[in-house]
Coordinates of C-alpha atoms in Angstrom, one line a residue:
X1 CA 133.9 35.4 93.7
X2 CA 136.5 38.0 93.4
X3 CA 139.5 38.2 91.3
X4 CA 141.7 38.6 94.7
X5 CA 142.4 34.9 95.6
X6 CA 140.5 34.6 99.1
X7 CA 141.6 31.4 100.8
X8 CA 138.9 29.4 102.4
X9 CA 139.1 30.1 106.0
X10 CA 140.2 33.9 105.6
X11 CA 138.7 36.7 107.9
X12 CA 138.5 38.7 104.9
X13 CA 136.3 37.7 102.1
X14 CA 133.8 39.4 99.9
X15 CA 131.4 39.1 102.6
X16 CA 133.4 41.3 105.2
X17 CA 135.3 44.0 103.8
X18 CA 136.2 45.7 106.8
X19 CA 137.8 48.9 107.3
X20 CA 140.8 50.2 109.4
X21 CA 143.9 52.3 108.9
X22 CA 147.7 51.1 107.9
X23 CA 150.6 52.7 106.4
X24 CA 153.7 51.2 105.5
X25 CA 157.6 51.9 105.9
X26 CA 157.7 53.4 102.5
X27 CA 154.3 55.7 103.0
X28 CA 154.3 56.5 106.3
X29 CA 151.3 58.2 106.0
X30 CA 148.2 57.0 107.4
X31 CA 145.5 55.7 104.9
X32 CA 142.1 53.5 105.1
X33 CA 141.6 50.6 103.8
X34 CA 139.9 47.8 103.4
X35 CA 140.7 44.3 103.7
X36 CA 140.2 41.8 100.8
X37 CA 142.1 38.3 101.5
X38 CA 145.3 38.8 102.4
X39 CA 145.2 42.2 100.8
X40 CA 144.3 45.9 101.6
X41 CA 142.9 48.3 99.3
X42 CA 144.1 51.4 99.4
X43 CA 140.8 53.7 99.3
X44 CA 142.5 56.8 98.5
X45 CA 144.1 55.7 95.5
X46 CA 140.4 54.9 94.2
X47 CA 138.3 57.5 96.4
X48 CA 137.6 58.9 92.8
X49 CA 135.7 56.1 91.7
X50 CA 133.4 56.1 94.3
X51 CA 130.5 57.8 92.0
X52 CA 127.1 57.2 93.7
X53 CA 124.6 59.8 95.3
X54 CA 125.7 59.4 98.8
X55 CA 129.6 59.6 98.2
X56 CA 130.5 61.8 95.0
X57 CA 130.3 64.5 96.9
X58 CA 132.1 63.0 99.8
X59 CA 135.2 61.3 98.3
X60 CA 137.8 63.1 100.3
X61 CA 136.3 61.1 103.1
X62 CA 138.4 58.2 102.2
X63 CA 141.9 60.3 102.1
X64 CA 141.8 61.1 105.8
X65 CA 144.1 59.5 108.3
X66 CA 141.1 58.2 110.5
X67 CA 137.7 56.2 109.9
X68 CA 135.8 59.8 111.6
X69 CA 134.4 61.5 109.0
X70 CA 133.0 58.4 107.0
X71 CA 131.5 57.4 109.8
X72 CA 129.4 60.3 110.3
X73 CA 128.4 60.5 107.2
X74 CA 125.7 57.5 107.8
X75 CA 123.9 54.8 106.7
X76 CA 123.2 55.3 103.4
X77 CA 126.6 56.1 102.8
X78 CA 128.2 53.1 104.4
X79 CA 126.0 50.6 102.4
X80 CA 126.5 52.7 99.0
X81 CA 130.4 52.2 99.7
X82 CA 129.9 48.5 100.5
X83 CA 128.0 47.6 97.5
X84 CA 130.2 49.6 95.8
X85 CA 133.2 47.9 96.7
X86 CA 131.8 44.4 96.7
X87 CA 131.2 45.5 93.2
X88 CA 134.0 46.4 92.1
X89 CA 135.8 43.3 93.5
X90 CA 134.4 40.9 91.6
X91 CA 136.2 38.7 89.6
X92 CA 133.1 39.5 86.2
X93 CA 133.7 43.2 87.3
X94 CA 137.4 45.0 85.1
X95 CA 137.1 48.4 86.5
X96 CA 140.0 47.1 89.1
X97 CA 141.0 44.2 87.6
X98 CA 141.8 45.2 84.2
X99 CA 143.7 48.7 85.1
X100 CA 147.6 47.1 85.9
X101 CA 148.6 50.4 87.0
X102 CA 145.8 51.3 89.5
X103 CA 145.6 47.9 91.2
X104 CA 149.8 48.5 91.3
X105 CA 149.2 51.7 93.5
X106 CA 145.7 50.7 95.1
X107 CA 146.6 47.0 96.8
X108 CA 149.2 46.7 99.5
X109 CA 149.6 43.2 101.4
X110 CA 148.4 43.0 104.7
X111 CA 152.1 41.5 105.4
X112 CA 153.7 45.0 104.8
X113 CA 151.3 47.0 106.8
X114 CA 151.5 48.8 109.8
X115 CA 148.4 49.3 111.2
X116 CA 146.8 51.8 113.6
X117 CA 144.0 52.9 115.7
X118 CA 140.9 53.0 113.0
X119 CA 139.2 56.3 114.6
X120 CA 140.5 59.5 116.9
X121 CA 138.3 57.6 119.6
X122 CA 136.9 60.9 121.5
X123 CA 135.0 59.5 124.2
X124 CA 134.8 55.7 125.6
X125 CA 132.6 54.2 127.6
X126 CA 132.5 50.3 129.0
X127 CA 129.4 48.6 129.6
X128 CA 129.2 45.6 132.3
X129 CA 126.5 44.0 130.2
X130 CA 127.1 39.9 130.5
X131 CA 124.9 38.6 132.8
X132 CA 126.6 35.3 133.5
X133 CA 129.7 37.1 134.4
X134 CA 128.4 40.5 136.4
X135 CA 126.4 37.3 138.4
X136 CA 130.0 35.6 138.4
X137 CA 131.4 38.5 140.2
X138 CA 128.9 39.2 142.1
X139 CA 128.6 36.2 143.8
X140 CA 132.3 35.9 144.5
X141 CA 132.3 39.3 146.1
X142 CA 129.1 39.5 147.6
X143 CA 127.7 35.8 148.3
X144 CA 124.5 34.6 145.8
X145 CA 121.9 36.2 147.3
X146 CA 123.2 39.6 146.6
X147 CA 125.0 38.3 142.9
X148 CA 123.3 41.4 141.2
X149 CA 122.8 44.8 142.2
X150 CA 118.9 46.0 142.3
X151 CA 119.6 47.6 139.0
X152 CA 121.3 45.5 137.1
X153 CA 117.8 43.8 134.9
X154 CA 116.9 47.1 134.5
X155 CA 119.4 49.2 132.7
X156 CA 122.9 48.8 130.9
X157 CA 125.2 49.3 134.0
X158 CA 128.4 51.4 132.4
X159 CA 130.9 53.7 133.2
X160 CA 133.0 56.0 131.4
X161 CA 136.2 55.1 130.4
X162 CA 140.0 56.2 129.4
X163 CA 140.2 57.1 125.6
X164 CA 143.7 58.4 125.4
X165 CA 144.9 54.8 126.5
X166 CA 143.1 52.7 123.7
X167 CA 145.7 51.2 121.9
X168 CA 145.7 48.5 118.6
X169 CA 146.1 45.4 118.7
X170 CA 150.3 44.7 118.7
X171 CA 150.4 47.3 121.3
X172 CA 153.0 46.3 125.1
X173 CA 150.7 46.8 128.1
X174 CA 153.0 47.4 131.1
X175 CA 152.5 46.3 133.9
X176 CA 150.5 49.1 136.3
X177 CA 151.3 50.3 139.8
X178 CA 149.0 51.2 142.4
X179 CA 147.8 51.4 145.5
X180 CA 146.1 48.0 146.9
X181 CA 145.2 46.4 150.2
X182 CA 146.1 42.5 150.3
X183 CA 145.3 42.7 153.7
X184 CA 141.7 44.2 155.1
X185 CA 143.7 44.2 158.4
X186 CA 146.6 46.4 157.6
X187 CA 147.0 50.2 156.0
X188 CA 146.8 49.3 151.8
X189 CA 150.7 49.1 150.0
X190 CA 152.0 50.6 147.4
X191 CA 153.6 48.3 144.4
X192 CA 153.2 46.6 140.8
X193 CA 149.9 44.7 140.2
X194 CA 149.9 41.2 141.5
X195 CA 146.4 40.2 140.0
X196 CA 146.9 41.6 136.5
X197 CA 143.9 40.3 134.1
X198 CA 142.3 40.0 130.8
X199 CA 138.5 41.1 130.0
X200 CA 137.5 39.4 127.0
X201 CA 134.9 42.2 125.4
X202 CA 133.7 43.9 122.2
X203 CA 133.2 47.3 121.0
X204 CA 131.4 49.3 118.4
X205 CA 132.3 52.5 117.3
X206 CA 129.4 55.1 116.9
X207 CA 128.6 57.0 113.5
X208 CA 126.6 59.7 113.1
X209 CA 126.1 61.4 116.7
X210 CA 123.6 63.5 118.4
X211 CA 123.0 67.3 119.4
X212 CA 123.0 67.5 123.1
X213 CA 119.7 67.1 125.1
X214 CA 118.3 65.2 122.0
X215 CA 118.3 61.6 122.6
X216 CA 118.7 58.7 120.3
X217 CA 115.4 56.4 120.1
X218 CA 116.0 52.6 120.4
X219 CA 114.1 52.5 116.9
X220 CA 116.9 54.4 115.2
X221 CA 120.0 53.3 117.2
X222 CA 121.1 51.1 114.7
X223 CA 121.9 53.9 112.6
X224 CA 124.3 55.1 114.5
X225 CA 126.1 51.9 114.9
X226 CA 129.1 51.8 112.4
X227 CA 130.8 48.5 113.7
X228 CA 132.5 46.6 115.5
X229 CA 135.7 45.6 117.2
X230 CA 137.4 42.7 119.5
X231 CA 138.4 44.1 122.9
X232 CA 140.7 43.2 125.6
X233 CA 140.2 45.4 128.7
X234 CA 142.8 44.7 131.0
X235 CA 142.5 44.8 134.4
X236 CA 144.3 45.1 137.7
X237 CA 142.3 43.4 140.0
X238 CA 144.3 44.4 143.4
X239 CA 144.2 48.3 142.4
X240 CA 140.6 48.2 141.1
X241 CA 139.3 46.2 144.7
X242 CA 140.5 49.1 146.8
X243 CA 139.9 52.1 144.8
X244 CA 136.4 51.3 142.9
X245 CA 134.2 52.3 146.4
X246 CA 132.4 54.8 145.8
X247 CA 132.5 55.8 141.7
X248 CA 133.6 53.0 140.1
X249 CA 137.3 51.6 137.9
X250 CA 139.8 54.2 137.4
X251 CA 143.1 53.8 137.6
X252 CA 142.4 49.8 137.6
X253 CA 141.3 49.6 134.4
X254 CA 142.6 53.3 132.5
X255 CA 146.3 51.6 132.1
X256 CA 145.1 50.3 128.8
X257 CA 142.3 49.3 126.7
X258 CA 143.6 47.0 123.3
X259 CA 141.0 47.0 120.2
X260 CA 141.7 45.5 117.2
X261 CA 142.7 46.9 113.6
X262 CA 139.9 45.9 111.5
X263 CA 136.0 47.3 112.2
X264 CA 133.7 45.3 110.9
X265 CA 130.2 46.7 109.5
X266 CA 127.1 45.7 111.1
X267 CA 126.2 45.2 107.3
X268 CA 128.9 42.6 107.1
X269 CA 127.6 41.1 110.5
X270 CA 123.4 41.2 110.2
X271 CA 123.8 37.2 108.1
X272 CA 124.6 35.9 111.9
X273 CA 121.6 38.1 114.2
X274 CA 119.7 36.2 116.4
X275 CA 116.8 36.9 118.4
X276 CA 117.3 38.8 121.4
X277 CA 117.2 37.5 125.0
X278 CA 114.0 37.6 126.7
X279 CA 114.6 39.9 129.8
X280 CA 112.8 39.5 132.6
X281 CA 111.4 42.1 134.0
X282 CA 110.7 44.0 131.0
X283 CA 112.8 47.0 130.6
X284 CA 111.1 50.4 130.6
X285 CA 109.9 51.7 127.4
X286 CA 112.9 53.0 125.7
X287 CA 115.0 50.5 126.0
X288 CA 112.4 47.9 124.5
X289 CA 112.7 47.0 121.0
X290 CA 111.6 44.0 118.7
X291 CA 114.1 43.8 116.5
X292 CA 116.9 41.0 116.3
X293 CA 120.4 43.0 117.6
X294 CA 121.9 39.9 119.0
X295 CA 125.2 38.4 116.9
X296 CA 126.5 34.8 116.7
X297 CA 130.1 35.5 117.0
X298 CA 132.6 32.9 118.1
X299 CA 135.3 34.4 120.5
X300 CA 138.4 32.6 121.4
X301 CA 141.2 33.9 124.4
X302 CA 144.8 32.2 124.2
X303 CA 147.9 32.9 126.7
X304 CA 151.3 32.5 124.6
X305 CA 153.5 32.8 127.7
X306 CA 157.6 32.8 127.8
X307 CA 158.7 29.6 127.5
X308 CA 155.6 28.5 125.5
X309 CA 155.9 27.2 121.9
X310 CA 152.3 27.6 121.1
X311 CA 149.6 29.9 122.8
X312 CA 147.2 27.7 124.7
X313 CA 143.4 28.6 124.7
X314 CA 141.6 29.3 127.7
X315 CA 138.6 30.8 126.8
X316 CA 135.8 29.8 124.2
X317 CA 132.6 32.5 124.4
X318 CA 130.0 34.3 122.1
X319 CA 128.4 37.1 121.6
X320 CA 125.1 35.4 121.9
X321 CA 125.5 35.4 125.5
X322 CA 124.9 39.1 126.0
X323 CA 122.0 40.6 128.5
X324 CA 121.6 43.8 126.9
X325 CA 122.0 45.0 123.2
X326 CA 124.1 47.1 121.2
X327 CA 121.1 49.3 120.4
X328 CA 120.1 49.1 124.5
X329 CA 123.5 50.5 125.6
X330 CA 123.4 53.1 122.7
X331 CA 119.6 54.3 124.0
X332 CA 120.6 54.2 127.4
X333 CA 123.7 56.6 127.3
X334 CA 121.8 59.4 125.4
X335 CA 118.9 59.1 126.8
X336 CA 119.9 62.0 129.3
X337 CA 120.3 64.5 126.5
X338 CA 124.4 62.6 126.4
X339 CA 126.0 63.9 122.8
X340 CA 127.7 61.1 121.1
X341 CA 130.4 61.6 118.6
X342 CA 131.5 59.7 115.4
X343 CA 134.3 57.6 116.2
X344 CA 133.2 57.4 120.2
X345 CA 133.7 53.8 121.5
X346 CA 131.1 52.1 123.4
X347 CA 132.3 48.5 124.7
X348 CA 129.9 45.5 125.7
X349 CA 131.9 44.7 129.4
X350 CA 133.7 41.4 129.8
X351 CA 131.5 38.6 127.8
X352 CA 130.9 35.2 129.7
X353 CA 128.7 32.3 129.1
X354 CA 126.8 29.7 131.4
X355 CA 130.1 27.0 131.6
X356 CA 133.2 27.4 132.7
X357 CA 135.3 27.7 128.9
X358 CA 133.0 30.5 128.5
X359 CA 134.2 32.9 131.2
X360 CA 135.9 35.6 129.5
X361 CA 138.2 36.7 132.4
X362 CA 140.6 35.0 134.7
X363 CA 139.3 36.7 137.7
X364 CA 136.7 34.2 136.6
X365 CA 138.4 31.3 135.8
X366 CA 140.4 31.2 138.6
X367 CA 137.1 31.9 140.9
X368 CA 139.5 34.7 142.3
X369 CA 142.4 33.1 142.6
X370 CA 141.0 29.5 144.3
X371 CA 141.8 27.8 141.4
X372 CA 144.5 26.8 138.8
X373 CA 144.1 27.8 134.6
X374 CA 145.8 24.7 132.6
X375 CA 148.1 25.7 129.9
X376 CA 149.2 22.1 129.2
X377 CA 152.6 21.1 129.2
X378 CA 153.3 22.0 132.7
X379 CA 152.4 25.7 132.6
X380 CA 149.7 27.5 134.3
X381 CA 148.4 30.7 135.8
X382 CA 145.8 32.4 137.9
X383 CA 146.7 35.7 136.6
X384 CA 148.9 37.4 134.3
X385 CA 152.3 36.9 134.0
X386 CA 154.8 39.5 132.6
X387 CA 155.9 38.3 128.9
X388 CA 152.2 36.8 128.5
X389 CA 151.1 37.6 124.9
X390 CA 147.1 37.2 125.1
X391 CA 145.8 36.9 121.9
X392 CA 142.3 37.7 121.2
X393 CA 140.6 36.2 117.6
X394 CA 136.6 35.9 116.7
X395 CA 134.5 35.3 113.6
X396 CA 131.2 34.2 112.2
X397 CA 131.0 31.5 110.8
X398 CA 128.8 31.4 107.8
X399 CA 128.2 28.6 104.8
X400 CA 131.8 27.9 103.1
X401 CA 133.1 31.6 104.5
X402 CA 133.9 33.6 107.9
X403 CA 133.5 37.1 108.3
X404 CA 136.3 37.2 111.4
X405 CA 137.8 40.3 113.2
X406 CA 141.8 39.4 112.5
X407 CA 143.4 39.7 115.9
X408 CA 143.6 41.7 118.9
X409 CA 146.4 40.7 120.6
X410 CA 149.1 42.5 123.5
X411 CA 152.1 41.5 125.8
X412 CA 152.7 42.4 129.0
X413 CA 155.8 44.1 129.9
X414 CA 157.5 44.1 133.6
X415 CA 156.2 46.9 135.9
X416 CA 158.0 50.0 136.0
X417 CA 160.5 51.0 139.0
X418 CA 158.6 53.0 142.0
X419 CA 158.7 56.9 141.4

């Protein structure tokens, strides 16, 4: 128990204590934190009581404006600075709780923060790694037989994606323009998305990286794996059908990627691993490990449209459901020699489950448009709407406590005029 009262069903217990960056209107500078209730602490206003072999040397870690250089500092460091702090927020423990002034300059509530991207995200790359939905797609584009590409059991399909427009949750998405071709008949048009959609994903952000042309093993992966985040990848559907022949998404998907604020530990999240999927055929060598990577994390999607007192859920999934792991996608992109960076962003691709509540687009949903998404109350959609807030949440659920994720949430705004 800590002495910071921690309601029941908060994200933010003593169990999570995730990390991100704020400021507020009277520091404007950028600071980590970590969240505690309905608190933050402040960890430059305590980075010198972080004593311990791994971090006395490394304090000024915690007074930079971004997550980076803690997370390359690895492993060991990350799990002395959680035990540390879950230490010295205990309600037995008066370090904190007995210095007035300290805990004056070191707490700040979450209700007065600002926050911001939690890492300068170098590099980011989107995985397509659900196999309910890539077999979802696949079937609506290319009939049954042909649901999933030849290579899709055997590797993490991915793609390298935008950085520069990964924004935090809170964050307008405007509405894109393009090229498209509605009709396979006539020469493609020019004009604002018409088939605008969510993708409802997560993301970790990598730690320590790797020298180039020295791979990461699948035995070690996880210690480059800092944490994670809740992801929406939006989508225009329209731009991305006639562009993504021969090389993939561009500008369909780089008009904006929204994470949210808080990154939780994979420390924070081992309590809810599960076995991994059995994949059939066996993957080659280096992508085959033992060890439980698979997480039990609830994800819900809501639409709060105009006109709508309350958002309306359209989307129940997990994380359960994925095909290939964290530590699978992490192997995969540096087993080429690839150099990975702290702070790079490595995203699971949209996550769907067997039913229909688990489909984590509306691409999906919709089955491309055939059918209508209830909202109750007389409203409903196929695709996105401009003023549609979609508000992303998840959490684990564990015995009397989550560990959640806060909120990663983003409205759309009208298209702009034609150049």
């Amino acid at each position: 128990m800590s002495f910071i009262q921690i309601e029941e069903n908060s994200n933010f217990p003593l169990q999570n204590l995730p990390y991100g960056v704020f400021s507020t209107e009277e520091k404007p500078r950028h600071r980590i934190g970590v969240a505690i209730g309905d608190q933050v602490l402040d960890l430059s206003a305590i980075k010198h009581l972080f004593s311990g072999p791994a971090l006395s040397k490394h304090q000024d870690v915690f007074d930079q404006p971004v997550l980076n250089d803690f997370m390359g500092l690895g492993h060991e460091a990350w799990k002395e600075a959680r035990m540390f702090l879950q230490k010295l927020l205990l309600a037995s423990e008066p370090t904190l709780r007995d210095n007035s002034e300290l805990r004056r300059r070191a707490f700040v509530p979450q209700a007065s923060t600002i926050m911001h991207l939690p890492a300068k995200i170098g590099d980011y790359t989107d995985f397509y790694s659900s196999r309910e939905h890539a077999t979802n797609v696949g079937i609506m584009f290319r009939g049954k037989e042909n649901a999933l590409m030849p290579n899709w059991l055997h590797l993490p399909v991915g793609y390298h994606g935008r950085a520069s427009s990964v924004v935090v949750s809170g964050t307008p998405i405007q509405r894109p323009v393009g090229q498209m071709r509605p009709d396979d008949a006539k020469p493609p048009v020019f004009g604002a998305c018409k088939l605008l959609d969510i993708e409802l994903e997560m993301a970790f952000f990598v730690g320590p990286g790797n020298k180039l042309g020295e791979p990461i093993p699948i035995n070690k992966a996880h210690e480059h794996i800092f944490g994670m985040v809740l992801m929406n990848d939006w989508s225009a559907r329209d731009i991305q059908k006639w562009e993504y022949v021969p090389l993939g998404p561009f500008l369909g998907k780089s008009f904006g990627t929204t994470i949210s604020p808080w990154v939780v530990t994979m420390e924070a999240l081992m309590p809810f691993v599960l076995p991994n999927p059995i994949q059939v055929p066996k993957p080659l060598p280096y992508l085959c490990d033992e060890e439980p990577y698979t997480f039990d994390i609830n994800l819900f999607v809501a639409i709060k449209g105009e006109g709508m007192s309350n958002p309306a859920t359209i989307c129940k999934s997990n994380f359960k459901y994925m095909y290939w792991t964290m530590k699978q996608q992490l192997a995969h992109h540096s087993i080429n020699g690839c150099n990975l960076r702290p702070g790079d962003l490595l995203a699971s691709g949209t996550i769907s489950g067997p039913d229909p509540e688990n489909f984590g687009s509306m691409l999906e949903m919709s089955w491309k448009g055939t059918k209508v998404i209830d909202l109750g109350n007389g409203h409903s959609r196929k695709f996105l709407q401009d003023g549609d807030e979609v508000i992303i949440t998840g959490h684990c659920q564990g015995n009397g406590y989550r560990v959640g994720f806060g909120q990663c949430s983003g409205k759309v705004l009208p298209a702009i005029s034609a150049p």
